[in-house]
Coordinates of N, CA and C in Angstrom, one line a residue:
M14 N 16.7 17.7 12.8 CA 15.9 16.1 12.5 C 17.4 15.6 13.0
A15 N 17.0 14.5 13.9 CA 17.9 13.6 14.5 C 17.3 11.9 14.9
G16 N 18.4 11.4 14.7 CA 18.0 10.1 14.6 C 18.1 9.4 13.0
D17 N 18.2 8.2 13.4 CA 17.9 7.3 11.9 C 16.7 7.4 11.6
P18 N 17.0 7.8 9.9 CA 15.9 7.8 9.2 C 14.8 6.6 9.5
Y19 N 13.5 6.8 9.2 CA 12.2 5.8 9.0 C 12.3 5.1 8.1
Y20 N 12.3 3.8 8.1 CA 12.4 2.8 7.3 C 11.0 2.1 7.3
F21 N 10.2 2.8 6.0 CA 9.3 1.9 6.1 C 9.0 0.9 4.8
V22 N 8.0 -0.1 4.9 CA 8.4 -1.4 3.7 C 6.3 -1.6 3.2
S23 N 6.2 -1.6 2.7 CA 4.7 -2.3 2.0 C 4.1 -3.3 1.6
W24 N 3.9 -3.7 1.7 CA 3.7 -5.7 0.7 C 2.4 -6.4 0.4
N25 N 2.1 -6.3 -0.4 CA 1.0 -6.9 -0.5 C 1.1 -8.4 -0.7
V26 N 1.2 -9.6 0.1 CA 1.5 -10.8 0.2 C 0.4 -11.9 -0.6
N27 N -0.4 -11.6 -0.5 CA -1.8 -12.6 -0.9 C -1.7 -14.3 0.0
G28 N -1.8 -14.0 1.2 CA -1.8 -14.6 2.0 C -0.7 -14.8 2.9
I29 N -0.6 -14.6 4.3 CA 0.6 -14.7 4.9 C 1.2 -15.6 4.9
R30 N 0.0 -16.6 5.7 CA 0.6 -18.2 5.8 C 1.2 -18.7 4.2
S31 N 0.4 -18.2 3.1 CA 2.1 -19.2 1.7 C 2.9 -18.6 2.2
V32 N 3.2 -17.2 2.2 CA 4.5 -16.9 2.2 C 4.9 -17.0 3.4
A33 N 4.9 -17.4 4.3 CA 5.4 -18.5 5.5 C 6.0 -19.5 5.0
K34 N 5.3 -20.2 4.0 CA 5.6 -21.5 4.3 C 6.9 -21.7 3.3
K35 N 7.1 -20.4 2.2 CA 7.9 -20.3 1.2 C 9.3 -19.4 2.1
G36 N 8.6 -19.1 3.2 CA 10.0 -18.3 4.1 C 10.5 -16.9 3.3
A37 N 9.5 -16.7 2.9 CA 9.7 -15.4 1.9 C 9.5 -13.9 2.4
L38 N 9.4 -13.7 4.1 CA 9.8 -12.7 4.8 C 11.1 -12.9 5.3
K39 N 12.0 -13.4 5.2 CA 13.3 -14.0 6.0 C 14.5 -12.6 5.7
W40 N 13.7 -12.0 4.5 CA 14.8 -10.9 4.2 C 14.5 -9.9 4.8
I41 N 13.0 -9.9 5.6 CA 13.2 -8.3 6.5 C 14.2 -8.2 7.7
D42 N 14.8 -9.6 7.6 CA 15.9 -9.1 9.1 C 16.9 -9.4 8.7
K43 N 17.6 -8.9 7.6 CA 18.6 -8.3 7.1 C 18.7 -6.3 7.7
E44 N 17.3 -5.8 7.3 CA 17.3 -4.8 7.4 C 16.1 -4.3 7.8
P45 N 15.4 -4.9 9.4 CA 14.1 -4.3 9.6 C 13.4 -2.7 9.7
P46 N 11.9 -2.9 9.1 CA 12.0 -1.8 8.9 C 11.2 -0.7 9.9
T47 N 11.3 0.1 10.0 CA 10.2 0.6 11.3 C 9.0 0.5 11.7
L48 N 8.5 0.3 10.3 CA 7.0 -0.1 10.3 C 7.3 -0.8 8.7
L49 N 6.4 -2.3 9.0 CA 6.2 -3.1 7.6 C 4.8 -3.4 7.6
G50 N 4.6 -2.4 6.7 CA 3.0 -3.1 6.3 C 2.4 -3.8 5.1
L51 N 1.7 -4.7 5.5 CA 1.4 -6.4 4.9 C -0.4 -6.2 4.6
Q52 N -0.5 -6.1 3.1 CA -1.7 -6.2 2.7 C -2.3 -7.9 2.1
E53 N -3.8 -8.2 2.1 CA -4.4 -9.1 1.5 C -3.6 -10.7 2.5
V54 N -3.4 -10.1 3.6 CA -2.9 -11.2 4.6 C -4.1 -12.7 4.7
K55 N -5.6 -12.4 4.4 CA -6.2 -13.3 4.3 C -6.1 -14.1 6.0
A56 N -6.2 -13.4 7.2 CA -5.9 -14.5 8.0 C -6.5 -13.1 9.3
E57 N -6.6 -14.6 10.7 CA -7.0 -13.6 11.5 C -5.2 -13.8 12.4
A58 N -5.6 -12.5 13.4 CA -4.5 -12.3 14.3 C -3.7 -13.7 14.6
D59 N -4.8 -14.6 15.3 CA -4.3 -15.6 15.9 C -4.0 -16.7 14.8
Q60 N -4.2 -16.5 13.5 CA -3.1 -17.5 12.6 C -2.1 -17.1 11.7
F61 N -1.3 -15.6 12.7 CA -0.2 -15.6 12.1 C 1.0 -16.3 12.3
P62 N 1.7 -16.4 11.0 CA 3.0 -18.0 12.1 C 4.0 -16.9 12.5
K63 N 4.7 -17.7 13.3 CA 5.5 -16.9 14.7 C 7.0 -17.1 13.9
D64 N 7.0 -17.5 12.4 CA 8.1 -18.1 11.9 C 8.1 -16.9 10.8
L65 N 7.5 -16.0 10.7 CA 8.2 -15.1 9.3 C 9.3 -14.6 9.1
F66 N 9.8 -14.3 10.7 CA 11.2 -13.5 10.4 C 11.4 -13.5 11.6
D67 N 12.7 -13.0 12.3 CA 13.4 -13.1 13.7 C 13.3 -11.9 14.8
H68 N 13.3 -11.1 13.9 CA 12.9 -9.4 14.5 C 11.5 -9.7 15.4
A69 N 11.5 -9.2 16.8 CA 10.8 -9.1 17.3 C 10.4 -7.5 17.3
Y70 N 9.7 -7.3 16.9 CA 8.3 -6.1 16.4 C 7.9 -5.8 17.9
R71 N 7.8 -4.2 18.3 CA 7.4 -4.3 19.7 C 5.6 -4.6 19.4
H72 N 5.4 -4.1 18.3 CA 3.8 -4.2 18.1 C 3.2 -4.6 16.7
L73 N 2.0 -5.4 17.0 CA 1.6 -6.0 15.5 C 0.0 -5.8 15.8
F74 N -0.6 -4.9 14.6 CA -1.8 -4.5 14.4 C -2.4 -5.1 13.1
V75 N -3.8 -5.6 13.6 CA -4.2 -6.6 12.5 C -6.0 -6.6 12.3
S76 N -6.0 -6.1 11.2 CA -7.3 -5.8 10.8 C -7.8 -7.2 10.0
S77 N -8.9 -7.8 10.3 CA -9.4 -8.9 9.9 C -10.9 -8.9 9.2
S78 N -10.9 -9.3 7.5 CA -12.1 -9.3 7.3 C -13.3 -9.6 8.3
H79 N -14.3 -9.2 8.0 CA -15.3 -10.2 8.1 C -15.8 -11.8 7.6
K80 N -15.3 -11.7 6.4 CA -15.2 -13.0 5.7 C -13.7 -13.7 5.6
K81 N -13.7 -14.7 6.4 CA -12.7 -14.8 6.3 C -12.3 -15.5 5.8
G82 N -10.7 -15.4 5.7 CA -9.7 -15.5 4.2 C -10.0 -15.0 3.4
Q83 N -10.3 -13.9 3.7 CA -10.1 -12.7 2.6 C -9.7 -11.7 3.1
S84 N -9.2 -10.9 1.9 CA -8.8 -9.2 2.6 C -7.7 -9.7 4.0
G85 N -8.0 -7.9 4.7 CA -7.0 -8.4 5.9 C -5.7 -7.4 5.9
V86 N -5.4 -6.7 6.7 CA -4.0 -6.0 6.7 C -3.4 -6.6 7.8
A87 N -1.8 -6.0 7.8 CA -1.5 -5.7 9.3 C 0.3 -5.0 9.5
L88 N 0.4 -4.5 10.5 CA 0.9 -3.5 10.3 C 1.9 -3.7 11.7
Y89 N 3.0 -4.2 11.4 CA 4.5 -4.5 12.4 C 4.9 -3.2 12.6
A90 N 5.0 -2.9 13.8 CA 5.6 -1.6 14.4 C 6.8 -1.6 15.3
D91 N 7.7 -0.7 15.1 CA 8.6 -0.5 16.3 C 8.7 1.1 16.2
V92 N 7.4 1.8 16.8 CA 6.6 2.9 17.5 C 5.9 2.7 18.3
D93 N 5.9 3.4 19.0 CA 4.9 3.3 19.9 C 3.7 4.7 19.9
P94 N 2.4 4.1 19.1 CA 1.6 5.2 18.7 C 1.0 5.5 20.2
D95 N 0.2 6.7 19.6 CA -0.7 7.6 20.3 C -1.6 7.6 20.1
Y96 N -1.9 6.8 19.3 CA -3.7 6.3 18.2 C -3.4 5.1 17.8
V97 N -4.6 4.1 17.4 CA -4.5 3.3 16.6 C -6.0 3.2 16.3
S98 N -6.0 2.6 15.1 CA -7.7 2.8 14.7 C -7.7 1.3 13.3
E99 N -9.0 0.6 13.5 CA -9.0 0.4 12.1 C -10.1 0.9 11.1
C100 N -10.0 2.4 11.1 CA -10.8 3.3 10.6 C -12.1 2.7 9.8
Y101 N -12.9 2.4 10.2 CA -13.9 1.7 9.9 C -14.8 3.1 9.5
E102 N -14.7 4.5 10.1 CA -15.4 5.1 9.0 C -15.5 5.1 7.3
V103 N -14.0 4.9 7.4 CA -13.6 4.8 6.0 C -14.0 3.2 5.2
D104 N -13.7 1.9 6.2 CA -13.9 0.1 5.8 C -15.4 0.3 6.5
I105 N -16.4 0.6 5.8 CA -17.3 0.2 6.6 C -17.9 -0.4 6.1
L106 N -17.6 -1.6 5.7 CA -17.9 -3.1 5.0 C -17.0 -4.3 6.0
K107 N -16.3 -3.5 7.0 CA -15.1 -3.5 7.6 C -14.5 -5.5 7.0
E108 N -14.1 -5.2 6.2 CA -13.1 -6.1 5.2 C -11.8 -6.1 5.3
G109 N -11.6 -5.3 6.4 CA -10.3 -5.7 7.2 C -9.4 -4.9 6.0
R110 N -9.2 -3.2 5.9 CA -8.8 -3.3 5.0 C -7.9 -2.0 4.9
I111 N -8.0 -1.4 6.6 CA -6.7 -0.8 6.9 C -6.1 -0.6 8.3
N112 N -4.9 -0.1 8.3 CA -4.7 -0.4 9.8 C -3.9 1.1 9.3
E113 N -4.3 1.9 10.9 CA -4.2 3.6 10.9 C -3.2 3.8 12.3
I114 N -2.2 4.2 12.6 CA -1.5 4.7 13.7 C -1.0 6.0 13.8
H115 N -1.0 6.7 15.3 CA -0.5 8.5 14.6 C 0.7 8.2 16.0
F116 N 1.9 8.5 15.1 CA 3.4 8.5 16.2 C 4.0 9.7 15.6
D117 N 4.3 10.5 16.6 CA 5.6 11.3 15.8 C 4.8 12.7 15.1
G118 N 4.0 13.3 15.5 CA 2.7 14.3 14.1 C 2.5 13.8 12.7
I119 N 2.7 12.3 12.7 CA 2.5 11.8 11.3 C 1.1 10.3 11.1
A120 N -0.2 10.6 10.8 CA -1.1 9.8 11.0 C -0.9 8.6 9.3
F121 N -0.5 7.4 9.8 CA 0.6 6.7 8.9 C -1.1 5.7 8.5
F122 N -1.3 5.3 7.4 CA -1.9 4.3 6.9 C -1.5 3.2 6.1
N123 N -1.9 2.0 6.5 CA -1.8 0.2 5.6 C -3.2 0.2 5.2
V124 N -3.0 0.4 3.6 CA -4.1 0.1 3.0 C -4.3 -0.9 2.1
Y125 N -5.7 -1.8 2.0 CA -5.6 -2.5 1.4 C -7.1 -2.3 0.1
F126 N -6.5 -1.3 -0.8 CA -8.1 -0.3 -1.2 C -8.6 -1.4 -1.9
P127 N -9.9 -1.6 -2.4 CA -10.7 -2.0 -2.8 C -10.7 -2.9 -4.5
N128 N -11.1 -4.4 -5.1 CA -10.5 -4.3 -6.4 C -12.0 -3.5 -7.0
G129 N -12.4 -2.8 -8.2 CA -13.2 -3.0 -9.0 C -13.8 -3.8 -9.9
K130 N -13.1 -5.0 -10.1 CA -13.0 -5.9 -11.4 C -14.0 -6.5 -11.4
R131 N -14.6 -7.0 -10.9 CA -15.8 -8.3 -10.4 C -17.3 -7.7 -11.0
N132 N -17.7 -6.6 -10.8 CA -18.9 -6.0 -11.1 C -18.9 -4.5 -10.4
E133 N -20.1 -3.9 -11.4 CA -20.0 -2.3 -10.9 C -20.8 -2.0 -9.6
E134 N -20.9 -3.1 -9.0 CA -21.3 -2.9 -7.9 C -20.0 -2.4 -6.9
R135 N -19.1 -3.4 -7.1 CA -17.8 -3.1 -6.6 C -17.1 -2.2 -6.9
L136 N -16.9 -2.1 -8.1 CA -16.4 -0.5 -8.5 C -16.6 0.8 -7.8
A137 N -18.5 1.1 -7.5 CA -18.5 1.7 -7.2 C -17.8 1.7 -5.7
Y138 N -18.2 0.8 -4.9 CA -18.0 0.6 -3.5 C -16.4 0.7 -3.5
K139 N -15.6 0.7 -4.8 CA -14.2 1.4 -4.7 C -14.3 2.8 -5.0
M140 N -14.7 3.0 -5.6 CA -15.0 4.9 -5.6 C -15.5 5.6 -4.5
E141 N -16.6 5.0 -3.8 CA -16.6 5.7 -2.5 C -15.4 5.0 -1.6
F142 N -15.0 4.1 -1.1 CA -13.6 4.1 -0.3 C -12.8 5.1 -0.5
Y143 N -12.7 5.3 -1.9 CA -11.3 6.6 -1.9 C -12.3 7.7 -1.5
D144 N -13.1 8.2 -1.8 CA -14.0 9.4 -1.6 C -13.5 9.5 -0.1
R145 N -14.2 8.3 1.0 CA -14.5 8.7 2.2 C -12.8 8.4 2.9
F146 N -12.0 8.0 2.2 CA -10.2 8.1 2.8 C -10.0 9.2 2.3
F147 N -10.1 10.0 1.1 CA -9.8 10.9 1.0 C -10.3 11.9 2.1
E148 N -11.4 12.0 2.2 CA -11.8 12.9 3.4 C -11.3 12.7 4.8
R149 N -10.8 11.2 5.4 CA -10.1 11.3 6.6 C -8.9 11.7 6.5
I150 N -8.2 11.7 5.4 CA -6.5 12.3 5.3 C -7.0 13.1 4.9
E151 N -7.6 14.5 4.9 CA -8.1 15.7 4.8 C -8.2 16.3 6.4
G152 N -9.0 15.4 6.3 CA -9.6 16.0 8.4 C -8.3 15.8 9.0
L153 N -7.6 14.9 8.7 CA -6.5 15.0 10.2 C -5.4 16.0 9.4
R154 N -5.4 16.0 8.3 CA -4.1 17.1 7.9 C -4.6 18.3 8.3
K155 N -5.9 18.5 8.1 CA -5.9 20.0 8.5 C -5.7 20.1 10.3
A156 N -6.1 19.1 10.7 CA -5.8 19.0 12.0 C -4.4 18.9 12.8
G157 N -3.5 19.0 11.7 CA -2.2 19.4 11.9 C -1.5 18.2 11.8
L158 N -1.8 17.2 11.3 CA -0.9 16.2 11.8 C -0.3 15.9 10.3
S159 N 0.9 15.1 9.7 CA 1.7 15.2 7.9 C 0.8 13.5 8.1
I160 N 0.4 13.2 6.7 CA 0.1 12.1 6.8 C 0.8 11.2 5.6
V161 N 1.1 9.9 6.0 CA 1.8 9.0 4.9 C 0.6 7.8 4.6
F162 N 0.7 7.6 3.8 CA -0.3 6.4 3.5 C 0.3 5.0 2.6
C163 N 0.7 3.5 2.5 CA 0.8 2.6 1.8 C -0.1 1.8 1.8
G164 N 0.4 0.7 0.8 CA -0.3 -0.1 0.2 C -0.5 -0.1 -1.4
D165 N -1.7 -1.5 -1.8 CA -2.1 -1.5 -2.7 C -3.7 -0.7 -3.1
V166 N -2.8 -0.2 -4.2 CA -4.4 1.0 -4.5 C -5.4 1.0 -5.7
N167 N -4.8 -0.5 -6.1 CA -5.0 -0.8 -7.5 C -5.7 0.1 -8.5
T168 N -5.4 1.2 -8.7 CA -5.2 1.9 -9.7 C -3.4 1.8 -10.1
A169 N -3.2 2.1 -11.4 CA -2.3 2.8 -12.0 C -2.3 3.7 -12.7
H170 N -1.8 5.2 -12.0 CA -2.0 6.1 -12.7 C -2.0 7.0 -13.7
R171 N -0.7 6.2 -14.5 CA -0.5 7.4 -15.8 C -0.2 5.8 -16.7
P172 N 0.0 6.2 -18.0 CA 0.0 5.6 -19.0 C 1.7 4.2 -18.6
I173 N 2.3 5.3 -18.1 CA 3.6 5.1 -17.8 C 4.2 4.1 -16.9
D174 N 2.6 3.7 -16.0 CA 2.7 2.8 -14.6 C 1.8 1.3 -15.7
L175 N 1.8 1.0 -16.1 CA 1.5 -0.3 -16.7 C 1.9 -0.5 -17.9
A176 N 2.1 -1.5 -18.4 CA 3.2 -2.0 -19.7 C 2.3 -1.9 -21.0
R177 N 0.9 -2.0 -21.1 CA 0.1 -2.4 -21.8 C -1.4 -1.4 -22.0
P178 N -1.0 0.0 -21.3 CA -2.1 1.0 -21.2 C -3.3 1.1 -22.1
K179 N -2.9 1.1 -23.2 CA -4.0 0.6 -24.7 C -4.7 -0.4 -24.3
E180 N -4.5 -1.5 -23.9 CA -5.2 -2.7 -24.2 C -6.3 -2.5 -22.4
N181 N -5.6 -1.5 -22.0 CA -6.5 -1.7 -20.1 C -7.5 -0.4 -20.4
E182 N -7.8 0.5 -21.0 CA -8.5 2.1 -20.9 C -9.7 1.5 -20.2
E183 N -10.2 -0.2 -20.8 CA -11.5 0.0 -19.7 C -11.9 -0.9 -19.2
I184 N -10.3 -1.1 -18.5 CA -10.3 -1.8 -17.2 C -10.4 -1.5 -15.7
S185 N -11.0 -1.9 -15.0 CA -10.9 -1.4 -13.6 C -9.6 -1.6 -13.0
G186 N -9.1 -0.2 -12.3 CA -7.4 -0.7 -12.9 C -6.8 0.9 -13.2
F187 N -7.5 1.0 -14.5 CA -6.5 2.0 -15.6 C -8.0 2.8 -15.8
L188 N -9.2 2.6 -14.8 CA -10.4 3.7 -16.1 C -10.3 5.0 -15.5
P189 N -10.3 5.8 -16.2 CA -10.8 7.1 -15.7 C -10.7 8.1 -14.7
M190 N -11.4 7.5 -14.0 CA -12.8 7.4 -13.1 C -11.2 7.6 -11.9
E191 N -10.6 6.2 -11.8 CA -10.1 5.8 -10.8 C -8.5 6.6 -10.7
R192 N -8.3 6.9 -12.0 CA -7.3 7.8 -11.8 C -7.0 8.9 -11.8
A193 N -8.6 9.4 -12.1 CA -8.6 11.2 -11.6 C -8.5 11.2 -9.6
W194 N -9.0 10.1 -9.5 CA -8.7 9.9 -8.1 C -7.2 10.3 -7.2
I195 N -6.5 9.6 -7.9 CA -4.9 9.9 -7.7 C -4.8 11.8 -8.3
D196 N -5.0 11.8 -9.4 CA -5.0 13.3 -9.7 C -5.2 14.0 -8.6
R197 N -6.3 13.6 -8.2 CA -7.3 14.4 -6.7 C -6.0 14.7 -5.7
L198 N -5.9 14.0 -5.9 CA -4.7 13.7 -4.2 C -3.9 14.3 -5.0
I199 N -2.8 14.4 -5.6 CA -1.6 14.9 -6.0 C -2.2 16.6 -6.2
E200 N -3.0 16.6 -7.0 CA -3.5 18.4 -6.7 C -3.6 18.9 -5.3
A201 N -4.1 17.8 -4.4 CA -4.3 18.3 -2.9 C -2.9 18.1 -2.3
G202 N -2.1 17.6 -3.1 CA -0.6 18.2 -2.2 C -0.2 17.0 -1.7
Y203 N -0.1 15.7 -1.9 CA -0.2 14.7 -1.6 C 0.7 14.2 -2.7
L204 N 2.2 13.4 -2.4 CA 3.4 13.3 -3.2 C 3.5 11.6 -3.3
D205 N 3.1 11.4 -4.7 CA 3.8 10.2 -4.9 C 5.3 9.8 -5.4
T206 N 5.7 9.0 -4.0 CA 7.1 9.0 -3.5 C 8.2 8.8 -4.8
F207 N 7.4 7.4 -5.1 CA 8.4 6.5 -5.8 C 8.7 7.7 -7.6
R208 N 7.7 8.2 -7.9 CA 7.7 9.4 -9.1 C 8.6 10.7 -8.5
Y209 N 8.0 10.6 -7.2 CA 9.2 11.9 -6.7 C 10.7 11.8 -7.0
I210 N 11.2 10.4 -6.4 CA 12.7 10.3 -6.4 C 13.0 9.8 -7.5
H211 N 12.1 9.1 -8.6 CA 12.7 8.1 -10.0 C 12.1 8.8 -10.9
G212 N 11.4 10.1 -11.1 CA 11.0 10.7 -12.3 C 10.3 10.1 -13.3
D213 N 10.1 10.2 -14.3 CA 9.7 9.3 -15.3 C 10.3 8.1 -15.8
E214 N 11.1 7.3 -14.9 CA 11.6 6.1 -15.5 C 10.6 5.0 -15.6
P215 N 10.8 4.4 -17.0 CA 9.6 3.5 -17.4 C 9.8 1.9 -16.8
D216 N 9.1 1.0 -17.1 CA 9.3 -0.2 -17.1 C 9.5 -0.8 -15.5
R217 N 9.0 0.0 -14.2 CA 8.9 -0.1 -12.7 C 7.7 -0.5 -12.6
Y218 N 7.5 -1.6 -12.6 CA 5.6 -2.1 -12.0 C 6.1 -2.7 -10.6
S219 N 5.0 -2.9 -9.7 CA 5.2 -3.5 -8.5 C 3.8 -4.9 -8.7
W220 N 3.1 -5.4 -9.8 CA 2.1 -6.3 -9.8 C 2.2 -7.0 -11.5
W221 N 2.5 -8.3 -11.0 CA 2.3 -9.3 -12.3 C 1.1 -10.4 -12.3
S222 N 0.2 -10.5 -13.4 CA -0.6 -11.3 -13.3 C 0.6 -12.9 -13.5
M223 N -0.2 -13.9 -12.5 CA 0.4 -15.1 -12.0 C 0.0 -15.9 -13.2
R224 N -1.3 -15.4 -13.6 CA -1.8 -16.3 -14.8 C -1.0 -16.5 -15.9
T225 N -0.3 -15.3 -16.1 CA 0.4 -15.2 -17.5 C 1.8 -15.2 -17.7
R226 N 2.4 -15.3 -16.3 CA 3.7 -15.8 -16.2 C 4.8 -14.3 -17.1
A227 N 3.3 -12.7 -16.4 CA 3.6 -11.9 -16.4 C 4.7 -10.9 -16.0
R228 N 5.6 -11.7 -14.9 CA 6.6 -11.1 -14.3 C 7.6 -11.2 -15.3
E229 N 8.2 -12.2 -15.8 CA 9.3 -12.8 -16.4 C 9.3 -12.0 -17.4
R230 N 8.3 -11.9 -18.0 CA 8.3 -10.7 -19.1 C 8.3 -9.2 -18.5
N231 N 7.9 -8.9 -17.3 CA 7.6 -7.6 -17.2 C 6.9 -6.6 -17.7
V232 N 5.7 -7.6 -17.5 CA 4.0 -6.8 -18.3 C 2.8 -6.9 -17.0
G233 N 3.8 -6.2 -16.4 CA 3.0 -5.6 -15.4 C 2.4 -3.9 -15.0
W234 N 2.0 -4.0 -13.9 CA 1.3 -2.7 -13.4 C 1.7 -2.0 -11.9
R235 N 2.5 -0.6 -11.9 CA 2.5 -0.3 -10.3 C 1.3 0.5 -9.8
I236 N 0.6 -0.7 -9.2 CA -0.1 -0.3 -8.0 C -0.1 -0.1 -6.8
D237 N 0.8 -0.2 -6.4 CA 1.5 0.1 -4.9 C 1.9 1.4 -4.8
Y238 N 2.1 1.6 -3.3 CA 2.4 3.3 -3.8 C 2.9 3.2 -2.1
F239 N 3.5 4.6 -1.8 CA 3.7 5.4 -0.4 C 3.5 6.7 -1.4
F240 N 2.1 7.1 -0.7 CA 1.9 8.5 -0.9 C 2.4 9.5 0.9
V241 N 2.8 10.4 0.4 CA 3.2 11.5 1.6 C 2.3 13.0 1.6
S242 N 2.2 13.5 2.4 CA 1.5 15.4 2.3 C 3.0 15.3 1.5
E243 N 2.7 17.1 1.3 CA 3.5 17.9 1.5 C 4.6 18.2 2.4
D244 N 3.9 18.6 3.4 CA 4.9 19.3 4.1 C 5.6 18.2 4.5
L245 N 5.8 16.7 4.3 CA 6.8 15.4 4.6 C 8.1 15.8 3.3
K246 N 7.6 16.7 2.3 CA 8.4 16.8 1.0 C 9.7 16.6 1.2
E247 N 10.9 17.3 2.0 CA 11.8 17.6 2.1 C 12.2 16.5 3.2
R248 N 11.6 16.1 3.6 CA 12.6 15.0 4.6 C 12.2 13.3 3.8
I249 N 11.7 13.4 2.7 CA 11.8 12.0 1.9 C 13.4 11.7 1.5
L250 N 14.1 10.7 1.5 CA 15.0 10.2 1.6 C 15.3 9.0 0.2
D251 N 14.4 8.6 0.4 CA 14.4 7.8 -0.9 C 12.7 6.6 -1.3
A252 N 12.6 6.5 -2.2 CA 11.4 5.4 -2.2 C 11.4 4.2 -3.5
D253 N 11.4 3.0 -3.6 CA 11.6 2.2 -4.4 C 11.1 0.9 -4.1
I254 N 10.8 -0.1 -5.4 CA 9.8 -0.9 -5.6 C 11.2 -2.8 -5.6
L255 N 10.9 -3.5 -4.7 CA 11.9 -4.1 -4.5 C 12.1 -5.4 -5.3
H256 N 11.8 -4.9 -6.4 CA 11.6 -6.3 -7.7 C 11.6 -7.5 -7.6
Q257 N 13.4 -7.3 -6.9 CA 14.0 -9.0 -6.8 C 13.3 -9.7 -5.8
I258 N 12.0 -9.4 -4.7 CA 11.9 -9.9 -3.9 C 10.6 -10.6 -4.1
T259 N 10.5 -11.9 -4.2 CA 9.3 -12.7 -4.9 C 9.0 -13.1 -3.1
G260 N 7.6 -14.1 -4.1 CA 7.0 -14.8 -2.8 C 5.6 -14.6 -3.2
S261 N 4.9 -13.7 -3.8 CA 3.9 -13.1 -4.1 C 3.5 -12.5 -5.6
D262 N 2.8 -12.1 -6.0 CA 2.8 -11.6 -7.2 C 2.5 -10.1 -6.8
H263 N 2.8 -9.2 -6.3 CA 2.8 -8.3 -5.7 C 4.9 -7.8 -5.2
A264 N 5.5 -7.0 -5.9 CA 6.9 -7.1 -5.4 C 7.1 -5.7 -3.8
P265 N 7.4 -5.5 -3.1 CA 6.9 -4.7 -2.1 C 7.5 -3.4 -2.2
V266 N 7.2 -2.6 -2.5 CA 7.5 -1.3 -1.9 C 8.0 -0.4 -0.8
T267 N 9.3 0.4 -1.0 CA 9.5 1.5 0.4 C 9.4 2.7 1.0
L268 N 9.8 3.0 1.5 CA 10.1 4.6 1.8 C 11.1 4.8 2.7
R269 N 12.0 6.1 2.8 CA 12.6 6.2 3.8 C 12.3 7.5 4.0
L270 N 12.0 8.0 5.4 CA 11.9 9.0 5.8 C 13.0 9.9 6.3
A271 N 13.2 10.7 6.4 CA 13.9 11.3 7.6 C 13.1 11.9 9.1
R272 N 13.4 11.6 9.7 CA 12.8 12.1 11.5 C 12.8 13.5 11.2
G273 N 11.6 13.6 12.1 CA 11.5 15.3 11.9 C 12.0 15.7 13.2

């Protein structure tokens, strides 16, 4: 292994223009990530503010929803990928949910997974999206690539991953079938990097409802993740949640990975 580690950051910003008005991404300049994945940007590429931070990234990849002002993901990159895609074989409704890039033998995904709370139809779509995404990463892994994916998965995995598990057992985001998909990931050899580093550390969340001032009381959910394929296990140096960063109803999550 040679060179400085990769430093990856993922954040559901809940509106890139709103974050810009708050100056809520200026902290990036203190230690610019190698890759900065943003979800729920709610903007087209030409609507991105130029003053989010001072660091000049080599690339910006944006996938916008066909419905303006909804969803959308963006990936700032200081690597030169040999493959770039919006992964429409998974994001079949073209809601702006995936950036996929390949570099250094890694297939990296920045993903805003669907929310299933609206109705049964959206829950069914969420589960289909989960299955298509799993097929995509498994196909790439079998082709010899390592996998890293980050983003708002919109599901808390275990009771430790939300403040009030009993009250939410029948709510999308903590349904048995949603949690079973994360079980399937882990059984297939993907690592939840936060739990790999921190074990069963309690009260660590990445999303809080804005309607109930839940962040002040830390009544939250851990629904934002970095997962990696098992072959990268020995390269995981650190993973964390940046609770101190505000500006969205989510907190950023991070991963440091040694270079191959």
